[in-house]
Coordinates of C-alpha atoms in Angstrom, one line a residue:
L1 CA -39.5 64.9 69.5
M2 CA -40.9 68.4 68.9
R3 CA -44.2 67.9 70.8
P4 CA -42.7 68.7 74.2
L5 CA -41.1 71.9 72.9
L6 CA -44.3 73.1 71.2
A7 CA -46.2 72.5 74.4
D8 CA -43.8 74.5 76.5
P9 CA -45.4 77.8 77.3
A10 CA -42.0 79.4 78.0
L11 CA -41.2 78.9 74.3
Q12 CA -44.2 80.7 73.0
A13 CA -43.5 83.5 70.6
A14 CA -44.3 86.9 72.0
P15 CA -45.4 89.8 69.8
G16 CA -41.9 91.3 69.9
H17 CA -40.4 88.1 68.6
I18 CA -42.9 88.0 65.7
E19 CA -42.2 91.6 64.8
A20 CA -38.4 91.0 65.0
A21 CA -38.8 88.0 62.7
R22 CA -40.9 90.1 60.2
L23 CA -38.3 92.9 60.2
H24 CA -35.5 90.4 59.7
F25 CA -37.2 88.7 56.8
R26 CA -37.9 92.1 55.1
E27 CA -34.2 93.0 55.5
M28 CA -33.1 89.7 53.9
L29 CA -35.4 90.3 51.0
Q30 CA -34.1 93.9 50.6
I31 CA -30.5 92.5 50.5
R32 CA -31.4 89.8 48.0
G33 CA -33.1 92.4 45.8
S34 CA -30.2 94.9 46.0
S35 CA -27.9 93.0 43.6
P36 CA -28.4 90.8 40.6
L37 CA -25.4 88.9 41.9
F38 CA -27.7 87.3 44.4
R39 CA -29.9 86.0 41.6
L40 CA -27.5 84.4 39.1
R41 CA -29.4 82.7 36.3
T42 CA -27.0 80.4 34.6
A43 CA -24.5 77.7 35.7
E44 CA -21.8 79.6 33.8
D45 CA -22.5 82.7 35.9
V46 CA -22.4 80.8 39.1
Q47 CA -19.2 79.1 38.2
A48 CA -17.6 82.4 37.1
R49 CA -18.8 84.6 39.9
L50 CA -19.3 82.5 43.1
A51 CA -16.4 81.4 45.2
F52 CA -16.1 80.0 48.7
L53 CA -13.4 81.0 51.2
N54 CA -12.8 79.3 54.6
T55 CA -12.2 75.9 52.9
G56 CA -9.7 73.1 53.5
P57 CA -8.1 71.7 56.6
E58 CA -7.7 75.1 58.3
Q59 CA -11.3 76.2 58.0
I60 CA -13.4 77.4 60.9
P61 CA -16.2 75.0 61.6
G62 CA -19.6 76.6 61.3
L63 CA -18.5 79.5 59.2
I64 CA -19.4 79.8 55.5
V65 CA -17.7 82.6 53.5
M66 CA -18.8 83.3 49.9
T67 CA -17.8 85.9 47.4
L68 CA -19.9 87.1 44.5
D69 CA -17.5 88.8 42.0
D70 CA -19.0 91.2 39.4
R71 CA -15.7 91.4 37.4
A72 CA -16.2 88.1 35.7
G73 CA -18.2 87.8 32.5
G74 CA -19.6 91.3 32.2
D75 CA -21.1 93.8 34.5
L76 CA -24.3 92.4 36.1
D77 CA -24.3 94.8 39.1
P78 CA -24.0 98.5 38.3
N79 CA -23.4 99.3 42.0
N80 CA -21.0 96.7 43.3
E81 CA -17.7 95.0 42.2
L82 CA -17.7 92.4 45.0
I83 CA -20.0 91.1 47.6
V84 CA -18.7 89.0 50.5
V85 CA -21.3 87.1 52.7
L86 CA -20.4 85.3 55.9
F87 CA -22.7 82.9 57.7
N88 CA -21.6 82.3 61.3
A89 CA -23.5 79.3 62.8
D90 CA -21.4 79.4 66.0
A91 CA -22.8 80.9 69.2
R92 CA -19.5 82.9 69.5
A93 CA -18.3 85.8 67.3
V94 CA -15.7 84.7 64.7
S95 CA -12.9 86.6 63.0
F96 CA -12.0 85.6 59.5
A97 CA -9.1 87.1 57.5
D98 CA -8.0 86.7 53.9
A99 CA -4.9 88.4 52.5
G100 CA -6.6 88.9 49.1
L101 CA -9.2 91.2 50.7
Q102 CA -6.6 93.5 52.4
G103 CA -6.9 97.1 51.4
L104 CA -10.4 96.8 50.0
A105 CA -13.1 99.3 50.9
L106 CA -15.7 96.7 51.9
A107 CA -18.5 98.0 53.9
L108 CA -21.4 96.4 55.8
H109 CA -24.4 96.2 53.4
P110 CA -26.4 99.4 53.9
T111 CA -29.5 97.4 54.9
L112 CA -27.5 95.7 57.7
A113 CA -25.9 98.9 58.7
A114 CA -29.4 100.3 59.3
S115 CA -30.8 97.0 60.6
A116 CA -33.4 96.7 63.3
D117 CA -31.1 94.0 64.7
P118 CA -28.2 95.6 66.7
V119 CA -26.4 92.3 66.6
A120 CA -26.2 92.4 62.7
Q121 CA -25.0 95.9 62.9
G122 CA -22.0 94.6 65.0
A123 CA -20.4 92.8 62.0
S124 CA -17.3 94.6 60.8
F125 CA -14.4 94.6 58.3
D126 CA -10.8 95.7 59.0
S127 CA -9.4 96.7 55.6
A128 CA -5.8 96.8 56.7
R129 CA -6.0 93.1 57.8
G130 CA -8.6 91.9 55.3
A131 CA -10.5 90.6 58.3
F132 CA -14.1 90.3 59.2
T133 CA -15.7 90.0 62.6
V134 CA -19.2 88.4 62.6
P135 CA -21.3 88.0 65.8
G136 CA -22.5 84.6 66.7
R137 CA -25.5 83.1 64.9
T138 CA -25.4 86.0 62.3
A139 CA -25.3 86.3 58.6
A140 CA -23.5 89.5 57.3
G141 CA -22.9 90.8 53.9
F142 CA -20.3 93.3 52.8
V143 CA -20.1 95.2 49.5
L144 CA -17.3 96.8 47.5
P145 CA -18.9 99.7 45.6
Q146 CA -18.0 99.8 41.9
T147 CA -16.3 103.2 42.4
A148 CA -13.9 101.6 44.9
S149 CA -10.5 100.2 43.9
E150 CA -10.5 96.9 42.1
P151 CA -10.7 93.8 44.4
A152 CA -7.9 91.4 44.4
T153 CA -8.5 87.7 44.1
A154 CA -9.0 86.1 47.5
S155 CA -6.2 83.8 48.7
A156 CA -6.1 81.0 51.2
A157 CA -7.7 82.2 54.4
T158 CA -6.5 82.4 57.9
A159 CA -9.1 82.5 60.7
T160 CA -9.2 83.0 64.4
P161 CA -12.3 82.4 66.6
L162 CA -12.9 85.3 69.0
P163 CA -14.7 85.1 72.4
V164 CA -18.0 86.9 72.4
P165 CA -19.7 88.8 75.2
P166 CA -23.3 88.0 75.9
T167 CA -25.6 89.5 73.2
A168 CA -28.9 91.2 73.6
T169 CA -31.9 89.0 73.4
L170 CA -35.2 89.8 71.8
P171 CA -38.1 91.0 74.0

């Protein structure tokens, strides 16, 4: 099954592809290392701090939305109150809103805001609507700094897929 793909010279990785993958991997490691919330050590911490939005019959297929909340069970992260991570497996950009996130000062994770990947930099959050927009085939993380206002508990989500213009391809 894979043999024909591996033999196709058009699918060979070019040096630019390899460098982009290396940079992406380093950025993901930086994000993981940026908060102890990404490295919860006990089942109790996971149950208290991890929640999933975009669930139930109205969910958007191909979109995983998780929150890591530092307000539960003591202060693990001295920098962030809340982290929201969205994984968009769809080829199109997706918009996802949750009324419980309205008014929060969530910002694209600093590593992604300075990313070598301009597609990742295109993820955004509209505080007034409590809505994220995530480019296709992209994972994006947003942080609420500890100095920001207290996050509300996320409620049932509403979501709307958006059309996406063609994105840049790697060299």
